[in-house]
Short mmCIF file of C-alpha atoms in Angstrom, two decimals:
data_model
loop_
_atom_site.label_atom_id
_atom_site.label_comp_id
_atom_site.label_asym_id
_atom_site.label_seq_id
_atom_site.Cartn_x
_atom_site.Cartn_y
_atom_site.Cartn_z
CA GLU A 253 -67.08 -33.94 220.41
CA ALA A 254 -70.48 -34.34 218.65
CA GLY A 255 -71.67 -31.43 216.48
CA VAL A 256 -74.96 -29.82 216.02
CA THR A 257 -77.36 -32.21 214.81
CA GLN A 258 -80.80 -31.66 213.07
CA PHE A 259 -83.71 -33.89 212.35
CA PRO A 260 -85.19 -34.66 210.09
CA SER A 261 -82.66 -33.98 207.04
CA HIS A 262 -85.66 -33.75 204.77
CA SER A 263 -89.29 -33.21 205.00
CA VAL A 264 -91.87 -33.09 202.26
CA ILE A 265 -95.30 -31.81 203.49
CA GLU A 266 -98.58 -30.50 202.01
CA LYS A 267 -99.59 -26.95 202.24
CA GLY A 268 -101.80 -26.75 205.53
CA GLN A 269 -99.93 -29.55 207.34
CA THR A 270 -97.66 -29.16 210.44
CA VAL A 271 -94.02 -29.87 210.58
CA THR A 272 -91.70 -29.76 213.51
CA LEU A 273 -88.04 -29.56 213.22
CA ARG A 274 -85.64 -30.52 215.96
CA CYS A 275 -81.97 -29.31 216.81
CA ASP A 276 -79.57 -30.77 219.13
CA PRO A 277 -76.80 -28.23 219.79
CA ILE A 278 -73.37 -28.82 220.81
CA SER A 279 -73.15 -29.85 224.43
CA GLY A 280 -72.62 -26.67 226.77
CA HIS A 281 -73.45 -24.21 223.99
CA ASP A 282 -76.05 -21.82 225.60
CA ASN A 283 -76.58 -19.80 222.40
CA LEU A 284 -78.84 -21.53 219.94
CA TYR A 285 -79.93 -19.77 216.55
CA TRP A 286 -82.30 -20.67 213.85
CA TYR A 287 -81.78 -19.74 210.31
CA ARG A 288 -83.51 -20.20 207.01
CA ARG A 289 -82.46 -20.21 203.38
CA VAL A 290 -84.83 -20.05 200.79
CA MET A 291 -83.60 -20.88 197.12
CA GLY A 292 -81.78 -18.20 195.66
CA LYS A 293 -81.78 -15.95 198.74
CA GLU A 294 -79.50 -15.16 201.45
CA ILE A 295 -79.43 -16.99 204.79
CA LYS A 296 -81.91 -15.25 207.00
CA PHE A 297 -81.84 -15.08 211.04
CA LEU A 298 -84.92 -16.18 212.35
CA LEU A 299 -84.47 -16.33 216.31
CA HIS A 300 -81.84 -16.52 219.00
CA PHE A 301 -82.05 -18.58 222.42
CA VAL A 302 -79.85 -18.17 225.32
CA LYS A 303 -80.49 -21.14 227.40
CA GLU A 304 -84.29 -21.55 227.40
CA SER A 305 -85.03 -17.85 226.90
CA LYS A 306 -85.84 -16.24 223.61
CA GLN A 307 -83.38 -13.36 223.05
CA ASP A 308 -84.36 -12.14 219.74
CA GLU A 309 -87.29 -13.45 217.59
CA SER A 310 -87.27 -10.48 215.15
CA GLY A 311 -86.41 -12.79 212.21
CA MET A 312 -89.55 -14.92 212.66
CA PRO A 313 -91.90 -14.59 209.58
CA ASN A 314 -94.99 -14.78 211.31
CA ASN A 315 -97.22 -16.50 213.95
CA ARG A 316 -97.34 -19.72 212.07
CA PHE A 317 -93.75 -20.26 213.27
CA LEU A 318 -93.23 -21.52 216.95
CA ALA A 319 -89.78 -22.18 218.49
CA GLU A 320 -89.02 -23.74 221.87
CA ARG A 321 -86.11 -24.81 223.87
CA THR A 322 -87.57 -26.27 226.92
CA GLY A 323 -84.84 -27.05 229.47
CA GLY A 324 -82.18 -25.00 227.59
CA THR A 325 -80.98 -28.00 225.54
CA TYR A 326 -82.47 -29.15 222.23
CA SER A 327 -84.64 -26.78 220.37
CA THR A 328 -87.92 -27.22 218.13
CA LEU A 329 -89.24 -25.02 215.44
CA LYS A 330 -92.81 -25.96 214.57
CA VAL A 331 -94.54 -24.43 211.40
CA GLN A 332 -98.25 -24.75 211.62
CA PRO A 333 -100.02 -24.54 209.01
CA ALA A 334 -97.28 -24.62 206.46
CA GLU A 335 -97.41 -22.52 203.32
CA LEU A 336 -95.61 -22.96 199.97
CA GLU A 337 -93.28 -20.04 200.84
CA ASP A 338 -92.05 -21.80 203.82
CA SER A 339 -89.95 -24.31 201.84
CA GLY A 340 -86.40 -23.87 202.06
CA VAL A 341 -83.43 -25.25 204.16
CA TYR A 342 -83.72 -24.49 207.78
CA PHE A 343 -80.36 -24.49 209.76
CA CYS A 344 -79.68 -24.47 213.49
CA ALA A 345 -76.50 -23.19 214.92
CA SER A 346 -74.98 -23.05 218.31
CA SER A 347 -72.26 -21.09 220.25
CA PRO A 348 -70.86 -20.55 223.60
CA LEU A 349 -71.91 -17.55 225.64
CA GLY A 350 -69.28 -14.76 225.70
CA VAL A 351 -67.14 -12.71 223.02
CA ARG A 352 -66.79 -15.71 220.89
CA TRP A 353 -70.62 -15.85 220.15
CA TYR A 354 -70.12 -15.40 216.68
CA GLU A 355 -68.25 -18.67 216.13
CA GLN A 356 -71.54 -20.49 215.29
CA TYR A 357 -71.46 -24.14 214.70
CA PHE A 358 -74.01 -25.07 212.23
CA GLY A 359 -76.10 -28.28 211.70
CA PRO A 360 -76.53 -29.99 208.44
CA GLY A 361 -79.82 -28.30 208.06
CA THR A 362 -83.36 -29.61 207.35
CA ARG A 363 -84.46 -29.31 203.65
CA LEU A 364 -88.33 -28.49 204.05
CA THR A 365 -90.51 -28.78 200.92
CA VAL A 366 -94.08 -27.62 201.00
CA THR A 367 -96.23 -28.75 198.10
CA ARG B 142 -80.15 -1.96 198.58
CA LYS B 143 -79.12 -5.39 199.90
CA GLU B 144 -77.78 -5.39 203.55
CA VAL B 145 -74.86 -7.31 202.38
CA GLU B 146 -74.06 -7.63 198.64
CA GLN B 147 -71.74 -9.97 196.99
CA ASP B 148 -71.02 -10.70 193.35
CA PRO B 149 -72.57 -14.29 193.22
CA GLY B 150 -69.78 -15.27 190.41
CA PRO B 151 -69.18 -18.06 189.63
CA PHE B 152 -65.33 -17.61 189.62
CA ASN B 153 -63.57 -20.28 187.66
CA VAL B 154 -60.07 -20.16 188.28
CA PRO B 155 -56.92 -22.58 187.59
CA GLU B 156 -55.19 -24.28 190.60
CA GLY B 157 -52.51 -22.07 191.64
CA ALA B 158 -54.28 -18.75 190.75
CA THR B 159 -54.87 -15.90 193.33
CA VAL B 160 -58.56 -14.92 193.53
CA ALA B 161 -60.22 -12.00 195.40
CA PHE B 162 -63.71 -11.69 196.59
CA ASN B 163 -65.45 -8.50 197.69
CA CYS B 164 -68.43 -7.63 199.81
CA THR B 165 -70.25 -4.25 200.73
CA TYR B 166 -72.53 -3.75 203.63
CA SER B 167 -75.21 -1.19 204.10
CA ASN B 168 -75.38 -0.72 207.77
CA SER B 169 -72.59 1.62 209.07
CA ALA B 170 -73.32 0.36 212.62
CA SER B 171 -72.04 -3.00 211.59
CA GLN B 172 -69.73 -4.00 214.48
CA SER B 173 -67.98 -7.39 213.30
CA PHE B 174 -67.27 -9.03 209.94
CA PHE B 175 -66.69 -12.62 208.97
CA TRP B 176 -66.13 -14.95 205.87
CA TYR B 177 -67.96 -18.22 206.11
CA ARG B 178 -67.46 -21.12 203.65
CA GLN B 179 -70.24 -23.27 202.37
CA ASP B 180 -69.67 -26.47 200.51
CA CYS B 181 -72.38 -27.76 198.15
CA ARG B 182 -75.48 -28.86 200.14
CA LYS B 183 -73.55 -28.49 203.41
CA GLU B 184 -73.78 -26.21 206.32
CA PRO B 185 -71.87 -23.04 206.50
CA LYS B 186 -68.55 -22.95 208.40
CA LEU B 187 -66.66 -19.85 209.86
CA LEU B 188 -63.59 -19.33 207.65
CA MET B 189 -62.15 -16.42 209.45
CA SER B 190 -62.89 -13.07 211.21
CA VAL B 191 -62.16 -9.85 209.47
CA TYR B 192 -60.16 -7.33 211.66
CA SER B 193 -59.70 -3.72 210.99
CA SER B 194 -56.02 -3.98 210.57
CA GLY B 195 -56.49 -6.72 208.09
CA ASN B 196 -55.48 -10.36 208.99
CA GLU B 197 -54.14 -13.51 207.41
CA ASP B 198 -54.54 -17.31 207.79
CA GLY B 199 -52.45 -19.13 205.68
CA ARG B 200 -53.34 -18.64 202.04
CA PHE B 201 -56.09 -16.35 203.07
CA THR B 202 -56.14 -12.69 203.60
CA ALA B 203 -59.07 -10.66 204.71
CA GLN B 204 -59.37 -6.72 204.64
CA LEU B 205 -62.04 -4.40 205.90
CA ASN B 206 -62.55 -0.78 204.94
CA ARG B 207 -64.99 0.69 207.43
CA ALA B 208 -65.11 3.95 205.58
CA SER B 209 -66.17 2.54 202.17
CA GLN B 210 -68.04 -0.35 204.12
CA TYR B 211 -66.18 -2.79 202.18
CA ILE B 212 -64.58 -6.24 202.88
CA SER B 213 -62.42 -8.47 200.95
CA LEU B 214 -61.03 -11.95 200.88
CA LEU B 215 -58.03 -12.99 198.97
CA ILE B 216 -57.13 -16.57 198.30
CA ARG B 217 -53.54 -17.29 197.05
CA ASP B 218 -52.35 -20.46 195.32
CA SER B 219 -55.85 -21.82 194.96
CA LYS B 220 -56.30 -25.45 195.75
CA LEU B 221 -59.01 -27.76 194.25
CA SER B 222 -60.45 -28.11 197.82
CA ASP B 223 -61.06 -24.23 197.98
CA SER B 224 -64.11 -24.75 195.62
CA ALA B 225 -66.99 -23.72 197.68
CA THR B 226 -69.39 -20.82 198.26
CA TYR B 227 -67.70 -17.94 200.27
CA LEU B 228 -70.30 -16.04 202.54
CA CYS B 229 -69.76 -12.53 203.63
CA VAL B 230 -71.39 -11.91 207.01
CA VAL B 231 -71.72 -9.07 209.24
CA THR B 232 -73.18 -8.30 212.77
CA TRP B 233 -75.89 -5.79 213.50
CA PRO B 234 -77.03 -4.66 216.77
CA SER B 235 -80.46 -6.22 217.53
CA ALA B 236 -82.77 -6.38 220.46
CA GLY B 237 -81.32 -5.53 223.96
CA ASN B 238 -77.62 -6.09 223.92
CA ASN B 239 -77.93 -8.72 221.13
CA ARG B 240 -76.23 -8.80 217.76
CA LYS B 241 -77.30 -11.01 214.86
CA LEU B 242 -75.49 -12.29 211.78
CA ILE B 243 -76.49 -10.78 208.50
CA TRP B 244 -75.46 -12.87 205.37
CA GLY B 245 -74.54 -11.98 201.96
CA LEU B 246 -75.73 -14.26 199.21
CA GLY B 247 -72.27 -15.85 198.67
CA THR B 248 -69.79 -16.01 195.88
CA SER B 249 -69.22 -19.27 194.28
CA LEU B 250 -65.76 -20.28 193.55
CA ALA B 251 -64.50 -23.30 191.28
CA VAL B 252 -61.04 -24.36 191.24
CA ASN B 253 -60.08 -26.19 188.06
CA PRO B 254 -57.30 -28.63 187.61
#
């Protein structure tokens, strides 16, 4: 079974540019989560989709971040315009619906560097 | 106060040693508790859930003390392959009926030959 995949693995952009990260969850997993880890800090929750619906986006830092999950399959996270403090590793995770929602399978992450 | 607090380490132990990690959490409404493991520059992976009665999975034992808001992980007979960062994770109620994972900074373990 294929795991969670993320693209790109690395991205280096200049301040003010736009970047779009993509996540393909495990097939059949309706829950999809985005997290971010800034160097030296804890992993932080960004948002949670159930199928194509945003269930909780309380962790999104500001309106420069936009997440979508059209059709309830893959998801994208766009940062526009990027700022220096957006640098970090962005993880996507997926899990099935139900009581085992917390068994989240993580992708390898996208390492974003804003210069 | 941090939401989930862990000693970052590093813990350096010889093979075969027993090592224990502790974690405290600030929100008494936390409902579920987990240990995740993260290898260097890799993604986190669920190691085990932590139950009120304590639970064991091979060489790993997890304990929860709700009154003290404290979680522990004990690793017996350490192997070289146990070298990793161990992340303490709790769930908090969030919007609607949702819950979200709140992460500690992680404790780094290095098992030496």
